[in-house]
PDB file of C-alpha atoms in Angstrom:
ATOM      1  CA  MET Z 121       0.000   0.000   0.000  1.00  0.00           C
ATOM      2  CA  LYS Z 122       1.598   3.212  -1.141  1.00  0.00           C
ATOM      3  CA  ASN Z 123       0.131   5.240   1.731  1.00  0.00           C
ATOM      4  CA  ARG Z 124       2.128   3.146   4.204  1.00  0.00           C
ATOM      5  CA  SER Z 125       5.774   3.714   5.021  1.00  0.00           C
ATOM      6  CA  LEU Z 126       8.158   1.562   2.990  1.00  0.00           C
ATOM      7  CA  ILE Z 127      10.929  -0.047   5.028  1.00  0.00           C
ATOM      8  CA  LEU Z 128      13.927  -1.545   3.241  1.00  0.00           C
ATOM      9  CA  VAL Z 129      15.418  -4.396   5.290  1.00  0.00           C
ATOM     10  CA  THR Z 130      18.923  -5.688   4.655  1.00  0.00           C
ATOM     11  CA  ASN Z 131      21.919  -7.163   6.486  1.00  0.00           C
ATOM     12  CA  ASP Z 132      25.466  -8.428   5.981  1.00  0.00           C
ATOM     13  CA  ASP Z 133      24.924 -11.988   7.235  1.00  0.00           C
ATOM     14  CA  GLY Z 134      23.068 -12.882   4.062  1.00  0.00           C
ATOM     15  CA  ILE Z 135      19.598 -13.857   2.946  1.00  0.00           C
ATOM     16  CA  HIS Z 136      19.595 -17.056   5.033  1.00  0.00           C
ATOM     17  CA  SER Z 137      20.111 -15.320   8.387  1.00  0.00           C
ATOM     18  CA  PRO Z 138      17.239 -15.702  10.881  1.00  0.00           C
ATOM     19  CA  GLY Z 139      18.070 -12.233  12.199  1.00  0.00           C
ATOM     20  CA  LEU Z 140      17.074 -10.729   8.851  1.00  0.00           C
ATOM     21  CA  TYR Z 141      13.574 -12.148   9.116  1.00  0.00           C
ATOM     22  CA  VAL Z 142      13.213 -11.158  12.766  1.00  0.00           C
ATOM     23  CA  ALA Z 143      13.936  -7.582  11.670  1.00  0.00           C
ATOM     24  CA  ALA Z 144      11.515  -7.892   8.749  1.00  0.00           C
ATOM     25  CA  GLN Z 145       8.747  -9.087  11.041  1.00  0.00           C
ATOM     26  CA  ALA Z 146       9.291  -6.147  13.405  1.00  0.00           C
ATOM     27  CA  ALA Z 147       9.159  -3.768  10.434  1.00  0.00           C
ATOM     28  CA  ALA Z 148       6.065  -5.441   8.945  1.00  0.00           C
ATOM     29  CA  LYS Z 149       4.033  -4.499  12.022  1.00  0.00           C
ATOM     30  CA  ILE Z 150       4.570  -0.862  11.108  1.00  0.00           C
ATOM     31  CA  GLY Z 151       4.960  -0.506   7.346  1.00  0.00           C
ATOM     32  CA  ASP Z 152       5.424  -2.210   4.002  1.00  0.00           C
ATOM     33  CA  VAL Z 153       8.611  -4.269   3.878  1.00  0.00           C
ATOM     34  CA  LEU Z 154      11.062  -4.872   1.071  1.00  0.00           C
ATOM     35  CA  ILE Z 155      13.969  -7.207   1.810  1.00  0.00           C
ATOM     36  CA  ALA Z 156      17.088  -6.781  -0.329  1.00  0.00           C
ATOM     37  CA  ALA Z 157      19.942  -8.688   1.270  1.00  0.00           C
ATOM     38  CA  PRO Z 158      23.203 -10.248   0.102  1.00  0.00           C
ATOM     39  CA  HIS Z 159      23.001 -13.691  -1.460  1.00  0.00           C
ATOM     40  CA  THR Z 160      25.773 -14.967   0.837  1.00  0.00           C
ATOM     41  CA  GLN Z 161      27.572 -14.056   4.066  1.00  0.00           C
ATOM     42  CA  GLN Z 162      29.148 -10.591   3.636  1.00  0.00           C
ATOM     43  CA  THR Z 163      30.375  -9.681   7.110  1.00  0.00           C
ATOM     44  CA  GLY Z 164      33.144  -7.074   7.201  1.00  0.00           C
ATOM     45  CA  MET Z 165      32.470  -5.630   3.751  1.00  0.00           C
ATOM     46  CA  GLY Z 166      31.854  -2.064   4.926  1.00  0.00           C
ATOM     47  CA  ARG Z 167      30.383   0.047   2.112  1.00  0.00           C
ATOM     48  CA  SER Z 168      32.491  -1.693  -0.512  1.00  0.00           C
ATOM     49  CA  PHE Z 169      31.441  -2.630  -4.043  1.00  0.00           C
ATOM     50  CA  PRO Z 170      33.784  -5.501  -4.958  1.00  0.00           C
ATOM     51  CA  ARG Z 171      33.831  -6.514  -8.614  1.00  0.00           C
ATOM     52  CA  CYS Z 172      32.675 -10.125  -8.961  1.00  0.00           C
ATOM     53  CA  PRO Z 173      31.459 -12.098 -12.008  1.00  0.00           C
ATOM     54  CA  ASP Z 174      27.963 -12.532 -10.553  1.00  0.00           C
ATOM     55  CA  ASP Z 175      27.440  -8.914  -9.438  1.00  0.00           C
ATOM     56  CA  GLY Z 176      23.858  -7.754  -9.781  1.00  0.00           C
ATOM     57  CA  ILE Z 177      22.171 -11.143 -10.111  1.00  0.00           C
ATOM     58  CA  ILE Z 178      18.917 -10.957  -8.147  1.00  0.00           C
ATOM     59  CA  GLU Z 179      16.845 -13.917  -6.954  1.00  0.00           C
ATOM     60  CA  GLU Z 180      13.324 -13.636  -5.543  1.00  0.00           C
ATOM     61  CA  ILE Z 181      12.877 -15.321  -2.145  1.00  0.00           C
ATOM     62  CA  ASP Z 182       9.751 -16.582  -0.336  1.00  0.00           C
ATOM     63  CA  ALA Z 183      10.086 -14.555   2.866  1.00  0.00           C
ATOM     64  CA  GLN Z 184       6.980 -15.973   4.526  1.00  0.00           C
ATOM     65  CA  GLU Z 185       8.282 -19.506   4.086  1.00  0.00           C
ATOM     66  CA  ARG Z 186      11.614 -18.524   5.647  1.00  0.00           C
ATOM     67  CA  MET Z 187       9.895 -16.862   8.601  1.00  0.00           C
ATOM     68  CA  ARG Z 188       7.455 -19.636   9.490  1.00  0.00           C
ATOM     69  CA  GLY Z 189      10.157 -21.806  11.013  1.00  0.00           C
ATOM     70  CA  GLY Z 190      11.034 -19.299  13.738  1.00  0.00           C
ATOM     71  CA  PHE Z 191       9.498 -19.375  17.221  1.00  0.00           C
ATOM     72  CA  TRP Z 192       9.196 -15.588  16.958  1.00  0.00           C
ATOM     73  CA  TYR Z 193       6.990 -15.841  13.859  1.00  0.00           C
ATOM     74  CA  GLU Z 194       3.575 -14.186  13.893  1.00  0.00           C
ATOM     75  CA  GLU Z 195       1.209 -14.590  10.954  1.00  0.00           C
ATOM     76  CA  MET Z 196       0.948 -11.329   9.009  1.00  0.00           C
ATOM     77  CA  HIS Z 197      -2.327 -11.848   7.163  1.00  0.00           C
ATOM     78  CA  ASP Z 198      -2.500  -8.320   5.745  1.00  0.00           C
ATOM     79  CA  ARG Z 199       1.215  -7.882   5.073  1.00  0.00           C
ATOM     80  CA  GLU Z 200       3.076  -8.784   1.928  1.00  0.00           C
ATOM     81  CA  ILE Z 201       6.842  -8.987   2.298  1.00  0.00           C
ATOM     82  CA  ARG Z 202       8.810  -9.004  -0.938  1.00  0.00           C
ATOM     83  CA  ALA Z 203      12.296 -10.438  -0.572  1.00  0.00           C
ATOM     84  CA  TYR Z 204      15.289 -10.609  -2.893  1.00  0.00           C
ATOM     85  CA  ALA Z 205      18.774 -12.063  -2.644  1.00  0.00           C
ATOM     86  CA  VAL Z 206      21.266  -9.761  -4.349  1.00  0.00           C
ATOM     87  CA  HIS Z 207      24.634 -11.119  -5.437  1.00  0.00           C
ATOM     88  CA  GLY Z 208      27.066  -8.613  -3.950  1.00  0.00           C
ATOM     89  CA  SER Z 209      27.888  -6.638  -0.838  1.00  0.00           C
ATOM     90  CA  PRO Z 210      25.352  -5.148   1.596  1.00  0.00           C
ATOM     91  CA  ALA Z 211      25.839  -1.728   0.008  1.00  0.00           C
ATOM     92  CA  ARG Z 212      25.173  -3.219  -3.420  1.00  0.00           C
ATOM     93  CA  ALA Z 213      22.028  -4.899  -2.092  1.00  0.00           C
ATOM     94  CA  VAL Z 214      20.789  -1.542  -0.833  1.00  0.00           C
ATOM     95  CA  ALA Z 215      21.616   0.165  -4.128  1.00  0.00           C
ATOM     96  CA  HIS Z 216      19.628  -2.401  -6.112  1.00  0.00           C
ATOM     97  CA  GLY Z 217      16.849  -2.252  -3.541  1.00  0.00           C
ATOM     98  CA  VAL Z 218      16.501   1.510  -3.856  1.00  0.00           C
ATOM     99  CA  LEU Z 219      17.112   1.858  -7.595  1.00  0.00           C
ATOM    100  CA  GLU Z 220      15.550  -1.291  -9.006  1.00  0.00           C
ATOM    101  CA  LEU Z 221      13.364  -3.227  -6.581  1.00  0.00           C
ATOM    102  CA  ALA Z 222      11.434  -0.591  -4.624  1.00  0.00           C
ATOM    103  CA  ASP Z 223       8.260   0.839  -6.169  1.00  0.00           C
ATOM    104  CA  ARG Z 224       8.917   4.107  -4.319  1.00  0.00           C
ATOM    105  CA  LYS Z 225      11.664   5.656  -2.250  1.00  0.00           C
ATOM    106  CA  PRO Z 226      12.002   3.809   1.074  1.00  0.00           C
ATOM    107  CA  ASP Z 227      11.240   5.854   4.165  1.00  0.00           C
ATOM    108  CA  LEU Z 228      13.700   3.890   6.287  1.00  0.00           C
ATOM    109  CA  CYS Z 229      16.456   1.306   5.921  1.00  0.00           C
ATOM    110  CA  VAL Z 230      16.824  -1.316   8.657  1.00  0.00           C
ATOM    111  CA  SER Z 231      20.049  -3.331   8.706  1.00  0.00           C
ATOM    112  CA  GLY Z 232      20.247  -6.480  10.838  1.00  0.00           C
ATOM    113  CA  ILE Z 233      19.594  -8.091  13.104  1.00  0.00           C
ATOM    114  CA  ASN Z 234      23.317  -8.783  12.951  1.00  0.00           C
ATOM    115  CA  TYR Z 235      25.186 -11.652  14.577  1.00  0.00           C
ATOM    116  CA  GLY Z 236      27.955  -9.821  16.425  1.00  0.00           C
ATOM    117  CA  GLU Z 237      28.428  -6.399  17.944  1.00  0.00           C
ATOM    118  CA  ASN Z 238      29.199  -3.293  15.877  1.00  0.00           C
ATOM    119  CA  LEU Z 239      30.931  -1.082  18.409  1.00  0.00           C
ATOM    120  CA  GLY Z 240      33.665   1.539  18.531  1.00  0.00           C
ATOM    121  CA  THR Z 241      35.893   2.250  15.567  1.00  0.00           C
ATOM    122  CA  CYS Z 242      35.229  -1.218  14.128  1.00  0.00           C
ATOM    123  CA  LEU Z 243      31.989   0.296  12.874  1.00  0.00           C
ATOM    124  CA  THR Z 244      33.512   1.395   9.550  1.00  0.00           C
ATOM    125  CA  CYS Z 245      34.411  -2.229   8.732  1.00  0.00           C
ATOM    126  CA  SER Z 246      30.845  -3.355   9.233  1.00  0.00           C
ATOM    127  CA  GLY Z 247      28.704  -4.441   6.316  1.00  0.00           C
ATOM    128  CA  THR Z 248      25.701  -3.858   8.571  1.00  0.00           C
ATOM    129  CA  LEU Z 249      26.640  -0.183   8.858  1.00  0.00           C
ATOM    130  CA  GLY Z 250      27.951  -0.036   5.288  1.00  0.00           C
ATOM    131  CA  ALA Z 251      24.404  -0.722   4.130  1.00  0.00           C
ATOM    132  CA  LEU Z 252      23.248   2.355   6.042  1.00  0.00           C
ATOM    133  CA  PHE Z 253      26.084   4.461   4.617  1.00  0.00           C
ATOM    134  CA  GLU Z 254      24.740   3.570   1.172  1.00  0.00           C
ATOM    135  CA  ALA Z 255      21.123   4.243   2.145  1.00  0.00           C
ATOM    136  CA  SER Z 256      22.126   7.623   3.554  1.00  0.00           C
ATOM    137  CA  SER Z 257      23.603   8.592   0.181  1.00  0.00           C
ATOM    138  CA  TYR Z 258      20.035   8.422  -1.181  1.00  0.00           C
ATOM    139  CA  GLY Z 259      18.688  10.494   1.692  1.00  0.00           C
ATOM    140  CA  ILE Z 260      17.228   7.464   3.491  1.00  0.00           C
ATOM    141  CA  PRO Z 261      17.637   7.289   7.291  1.00  0.00           C
ATOM    142  CA  GLY Z 262      18.698   4.014   8.858  1.00  0.00           C
ATOM    143  CA  ILE Z 263      18.650   1.809  11.927  1.00  0.00           C
ATOM    144  CA  ALA Z 264      21.290  -0.860  12.506  1.00  0.00           C
ATOM    145  CA  VAL Z 265      20.688  -3.534  15.142  1.00  0.00           C
ATOM    146  CA  SER Z 266      23.307  -6.040  16.279  1.00  0.00           C
ATOM    147  CA  VAL Z 267      23.299  -8.685  18.996  1.00  0.00           C
ATOM    148  CA  GLU Z 268      26.269  -9.943  20.961  1.00  0.00           C
ATOM    149  CA  ALA Z 269      27.549 -13.189  19.455  1.00  0.00           C
ATOM    150  CA  ASP Z 270      30.604 -15.380  19.696  1.00  0.00           C
ATOM    151  CA  ILE Z 271      33.263 -14.307  17.225  1.00  0.00           C
ATOM    152  CA  SER Z 272      33.154 -17.750  15.600  1.00  0.00           C
ATOM    153  CA  ARG Z 273      29.554 -17.083  14.511  1.00  0.00           C
ATOM    154  CA  GLN Z 274      30.209 -13.709  12.964  1.00  0.00           C
ATOM    155  CA  HIS Z 275      31.637 -14.886   9.649  1.00  0.00           C
ATOM    156  CA  SER Z 276      29.629 -18.094   9.486  1.00  0.00           C
ATOM    157  CA  GLU Z 277      26.337 -19.222   8.014  1.00  0.00           C
ATOM    158  CA  ASP Z 278      25.926 -21.694  10.878  1.00  0.00           C
ATOM    159  CA  PHE Z 279      23.647 -19.341  12.743  1.00  0.00           C
ATOM    160  CA  GLY Z 280      22.325 -21.533  15.530  1.00  0.00           C
ATOM    161  CA  LYS Z 281      19.367 -20.673  17.742  1.00  0.00           C
ATOM    162  CA  ARG Z 282      19.015 -17.642  19.980  1.00  0.00           C
ATOM    163  CA  ASP Z 283      16.428 -15.522  21.777  1.00  0.00           C
ATOM    164  CA  TRP Z 284      15.591 -12.472  19.650  1.00  0.00           C
ATOM    165  CA  SER Z 285      13.057 -10.937  22.047  1.00  0.00           C
ATOM    166  CA  ALA Z 286      15.133  -8.002  23.293  1.00  0.00           C
ATOM    167  CA  ALA Z 287      16.561  -6.985  19.927  1.00  0.00           C
ATOM    168  CA  GLN Z 288      13.220  -7.296  18.148  1.00  0.00           C
ATOM    169  CA  SER Z 289      11.368  -5.299  20.801  1.00  0.00           C
ATOM    170  CA  ILE Z 290      13.936  -2.492  20.823  1.00  0.00           C
ATOM    171  CA  LEU Z 291      14.042  -2.400  17.021  1.00  0.00           C
ATOM    172  CA  GLU Z 292      10.259  -2.197  16.692  1.00  0.00           C
ATOM    173  CA  ARG Z 293      10.133   0.706  19.129  1.00  0.00           C
ATOM    174  CA  TYR Z 294      12.806   2.667  17.287  1.00  0.00           C
ATOM    175  CA  ILE Z 295      11.228   2.024  13.891  1.00  0.00           C
ATOM    176  CA  ARG Z 296       8.020   3.573  15.206  1.00  0.00           C
ATOM    177  CA  GLN Z 297       9.914   6.483  16.719  1.00  0.00           C
ATOM    178  CA  VAL Z 298      11.844   7.279  13.543  1.00  0.00           C
ATOM    179  CA  LEU Z 299       8.820   7.051  11.255  1.00  0.00           C
ATOM    180  CA  GLU Z 300       6.625   9.107  13.588  1.00  0.00           C
ATOM    181  CA  LYS Z 301       9.112  11.679  14.902  1.00  0.00           C
ATOM    182  CA  GLY Z 302      12.088  11.597  12.550  1.00  0.00           C
ATOM    183  CA  MET Z 303      15.761  11.039  13.316  1.00  0.00           C
ATOM    184  CA  SER Z 304      16.133  13.624  16.070  1.00  0.00           C
ATOM    185  CA  GLY Z 305      16.994  12.443  19.551  1.00  0.00           C
ATOM    186  CA  LYS Z 306      18.506  13.481  22.859  1.00  0.00           C
ATOM    187  CA  SER Z 307      22.258  13.314  23.217  1.00  0.00           C
ATOM    188  CA  ASN Z 308      23.792  11.392  26.091  1.00  0.00           C
ATOM    189  CA  SER Z 309      25.588  14.364  27.644  1.00  0.00           C
ATOM    190  CA  ASP Z 310      24.735  16.043  30.948  1.00  0.00           C
ATOM    191  CA  GLU Z 311      23.675  19.105  28.981  1.00  0.00           C
ATOM    192  CA  ILE Z 312      20.808  17.495  27.063  1.00  0.00           C
ATOM    193  CA  THR Z 313      20.641  18.678  23.480  1.00  0.00           C
ATOM    194  CA  ILE Z 314      18.549  17.546  20.553  1.00  0.00           C
ATOM    195  CA  VAL Z 315      20.572  16.275  17.627  1.00  0.00           C
ATOM    196  CA  THR Z 316      19.573  15.013  14.207  1.00  0.00           C
ATOM    197  CA  ALA Z 317      21.182  11.792  13.038  1.00  0.00           C
ATOM    198  CA  ASP Z 318      21.541   9.923   9.758  1.00  0.00           C
ATOM    199  CA  ALA Z 319      21.351   6.562  11.514  1.00  0.00           C
ATOM    200  CA  TRP Z 320      20.859   4.867  14.862  1.00  0.00           C
ATOM    201  CA  ASN Z 321      23.316   2.135  15.806  1.00  0.00           C
ATOM    202  CA  ILE Z 322      21.826  -0.263  18.361  1.00  0.00           C
ATOM    203  CA  ASN Z 323      23.788  -3.051  20.066  1.00  0.00           C
ATOM    204  CA  VAL Z 324      22.141  -5.562  22.384  1.00  0.00           C
ATOM    205  CA  PRO Z 325      24.110  -7.697  24.875  1.00  0.00           C
ATOM    206  CA  ASP Z 326      23.336 -11.391  25.066  1.00  0.00           C
ATOM    207  CA  GLY Z 327      20.805 -12.344  27.725  1.00  0.00           C
ATOM    208  CA  LEU Z 328      19.249  -8.875  28.088  1.00  0.00           C
ATOM    209  CA  GLN Z 329      16.028  -9.266  30.079  1.00  0.00           C
ATOM    210  CA  PHE Z 330      12.779  -7.306  30.047  1.00  0.00           C
ATOM    211  CA  PRO Z 331      12.316  -4.348  30.356  1.00  0.00           C
ATOM    212  CA  TYR Z 332      15.422  -4.318  28.117  1.00  0.00           C
ATOM    213  CA  PRO Z 333      17.451  -1.460  29.668  1.00  0.00           C
ATOM    214  CA  GLU Z 334      19.280   0.782  27.230  1.00  0.00           C
ATOM    215  CA  ARG Z 335      21.512   3.842  27.223  1.00  0.00           C
ATOM    216  CA  ARG Z 336      22.269   6.660  24.797  1.00  0.00           C
ATOM    217  CA  THR Z 337      25.964   6.395  24.046  1.00  0.00           C
ATOM    218  CA  VAL Z 338      28.769   7.839  21.972  1.00  0.00           C
ATOM    219  CA  LEU Z 339      30.995   5.860  19.653  1.00  0.00           C
ATOM    220  CA  SER Z 340      34.097   4.660  21.480  1.00  0.00           C
ATOM    221  CA  ARG Z 341      37.506   5.563  20.081  1.00  0.00           C
ATOM    222  CA  GLN Z 342      38.632   2.013  20.805  1.00  0.00           C
ATOM    223  CA  ASN Z 343      38.451  -0.892  18.432  1.00  0.00           C
ATOM    224  CA  TYR Z 344      36.327  -3.728  19.763  1.00  0.00           C
ATOM    225  CA  PHE Z 345      37.877  -6.425  17.619  1.00  0.00           C
ATOM    226  CA  TYR Z 346      41.563  -6.454  16.680  1.00  0.00           C
ATOM    227  CA  PHE Z 347      43.399  -8.402  14.013  1.00  0.00           C
ATOM    228  CA  VAL Z 348      45.994 -10.820  15.357  1.00  0.00           C
ATOM    229  CA  LYS Z 349      49.549 -10.717  14.020  1.00  0.00           C
ATOM    230  CA  PRO Z 350      50.067 -13.797  11.821  1.00  0.00           C
ATOM    231  CA  GLU Z 351      52.536 -16.441  12.862  1.00  0.00           C
ATOM    232  CA  LYS Z 352      55.372 -17.297  10.522  1.00  0.00           C
ATOM    233  CA  ARG Z 353      53.799 -18.552   7.304  1.00  0.00           C
ATOM    234  CA  ASN Z 354      54.258 -19.046   3.581  1.00  0.00           C
ATOM    235  CA  ARG Z 355      53.373 -15.602   2.235  1.00  0.00           C
ATOM    236  CA  SER Z 356      52.815 -16.930  -1.256  1.00  0.00           C
ATOM    237  CA  GLN Z 357      49.697 -18.729   0.021  1.00  0.00           C
ATOM    238  CA  PRO Z 358      46.301 -17.144   0.732  1.00  0.00           C
ATOM    239  CA  TYR Z 359      45.732 -16.174   4.343  1.00  0.00           C
ATOM    240  CA  ARG Z 360      42.829 -14.668   6.255  1.00  0.00           C
ATOM    241  CA  LEU Z 361      43.689 -12.506   9.256  1.00  0.00           C
ATOM    242  CA  LYS Z 362      42.204 -13.739  12.511  1.00  0.00           C
ATOM    243  CA  SER Z 363      40.656 -11.374  15.015  1.00  0.00           C
ATOM    244  CA  GLU Z 364      39.988 -11.299  18.735  1.00  0.00           C
ATOM    245  CA  GLN Z 365      38.010  -9.151  21.119  1.00  0.00           C
ATOM    246  CA  ILE Z 366      40.154  -6.829  23.245  1.00  0.00           C
ATOM    247  CA  VAL Z 367      38.780  -4.121  25.546  1.00  0.00           C
ATOM    248  CA  ASN Z 368      41.043  -1.789  27.518  1.00  0.00           C
ATOM    249  CA  ILE Z 369      38.842  -0.994  30.504  1.00  0.00           C
ATOM    250  CA  GLU Z 370      41.246   1.599  31.955  1.00  0.00           C
ATOM    251  CA  SER Z 371      41.004   3.882  28.929  1.00  0.00           C
ATOM    252  CA  LEU Z 372      37.434   3.008  27.939  1.00  0.00           C
ATOM    253  CA  GLU Z 373      35.093   6.004  27.863  1.00  0.00           C
ATOM    254  CA  ARG Z 374      32.265   5.577  30.374  1.00  0.00           C
ATOM    255  CA  ASP Z 375      29.761   7.206  28.019  1.00  0.00           C
ATOM    256  CA  SER Z 376      30.666   4.905  25.135  1.00  0.00           C
ATOM    257  CA  ASP Z 377      28.826   2.157  23.328  1.00  0.00           C
ATOM    258  CA  ILE Z 378      31.443  -0.424  24.318  1.00  0.00           C
ATOM    259  CA  TYR Z 379      31.142   0.461  28.023  1.00  0.00           C
ATOM    260  CA  ALA Z 380      27.359   0.107  27.929  1.00  0.00           C
ATOM    261  CA  VAL Z 381      27.362  -3.310  26.259  1.00  0.00           C
ATOM    262  CA  TYR Z 382      30.599  -4.855  27.550  1.00  0.00           C
ATOM    263  CA  VAL Z 383      30.726  -3.496  31.109  1.00  0.00           C
ATOM    264  CA  ASP Z 384      27.200  -2.531  32.167  1.00  0.00           C
ATOM    265  CA  ARG Z 385      25.395  -5.124  30.021  1.00  0.00           C
ATOM    266  CA  VAL Z 386      22.722  -2.758  28.722  1.00  0.00           C
ATOM    267  CA  ALA Z 387      21.756  -2.025  25.138  1.00  0.00           C
ATOM    268  CA  SER Z 388      23.592   0.897  23.548  1.00  0.00           C
ATOM    269  CA  VAL Z 389      21.894   3.356  21.218  1.00  0.00           C
ATOM    270  CA  THR Z 390      24.271   5.622  19.322  1.00  0.00           C
ATOM    271  CA  LEU Z 391      23.185   8.429  17.010  1.00  0.00           C
ATOM    272  CA  LEU Z 392      25.420   8.585  13.945  1.00  0.00           C
ATOM    273  CA  ASN Z 393      26.063  11.267  11.366  1.00  0.00           C
ATOM    274  CA  PHE Z 394      27.940  10.438   8.198  1.00  0.00           C
ATOM    275  CA  ASP Z 395      29.250  13.991   7.881  1.00  0.00           C
ATOM    276  CA  MET Z 396      32.876  13.216   8.762  1.00  0.00           C
ATOM    277  CA  THR Z 397      33.996  16.827   9.010  1.00  0.00           C
ATOM    278  CA  ALA Z 398      36.261  17.281  12.055  1.00  0.00           C
ATOM    279  CA  ARG Z 399      34.741  19.469  14.760  1.00  0.00           C
ATOM    280  CA  SER Z 400      35.595  20.264  18.366  1.00  0.00           C
ATOM    281  CA  ARG Z 401      33.777  18.122  20.894  1.00  0.00           C
ATOM    282  CA  LYS Z 402      33.763  17.389  24.624  1.00  0.00           C
ATOM    283  CA  ARG Z 403      34.084  13.806  25.832  1.00  0.00           C
ATOM    284  CA  TYR Z 404      33.601  12.356  29.293  1.00  0.00           C
TER     285      TYR Z 404
END
């Protein structure tokens, strides 16, 4: 229905990820949903557009069939969810979704629900956030939602089972807020100011219980995941850098997204602007 908000749903874990359909179901309670997600796992792709032989191939997917297997599934009798698997990166999926698959300009882009946190300066590596960078270039606001997950799951298509209740509830609430009130929100500082964002980055710790406590945060200057120096190896052979989670508590900003999720075990909500112009700012 063209009088309803159109919500573009994507991710970087690929079209087979249960988290994608949890996000789609949350969005379908509020507006029309178009899924345009990568054909395969694309974690860590940022906003890249790699050149591959199958770029731009698009396959239609039965979203309702994919969703019915989840315990979180609710029948949406009056909702039609169109879903497509796009061969390429998350940013490419968004580009095709906006330019080719949508019947009108989306009002919002939702990226997730991602397996693995997107915190601190690692954010620019994230395909989940890269999708929102691309959406923002078309003037479309975005919400990224990620859940805490073991690092071994974050580049895998072996998704396993998990409880999506907290992430889905928080996402649904913020979708409503953005569509009803726009992208403005209160900052986290002691001197409360209203700021306008291009995107909201939400991270949910594992095991978060109702009423799902959350905190407005700033982006930490720390990395959350670090690449590990390779051991001695044959450099003529392909090699994939391994990563590990490292948090320096002593220097970690108490108002940061990492502190909220890693230390205080509450959901972090960070307002992001993609204007990267350097400006003076006060940090706590």
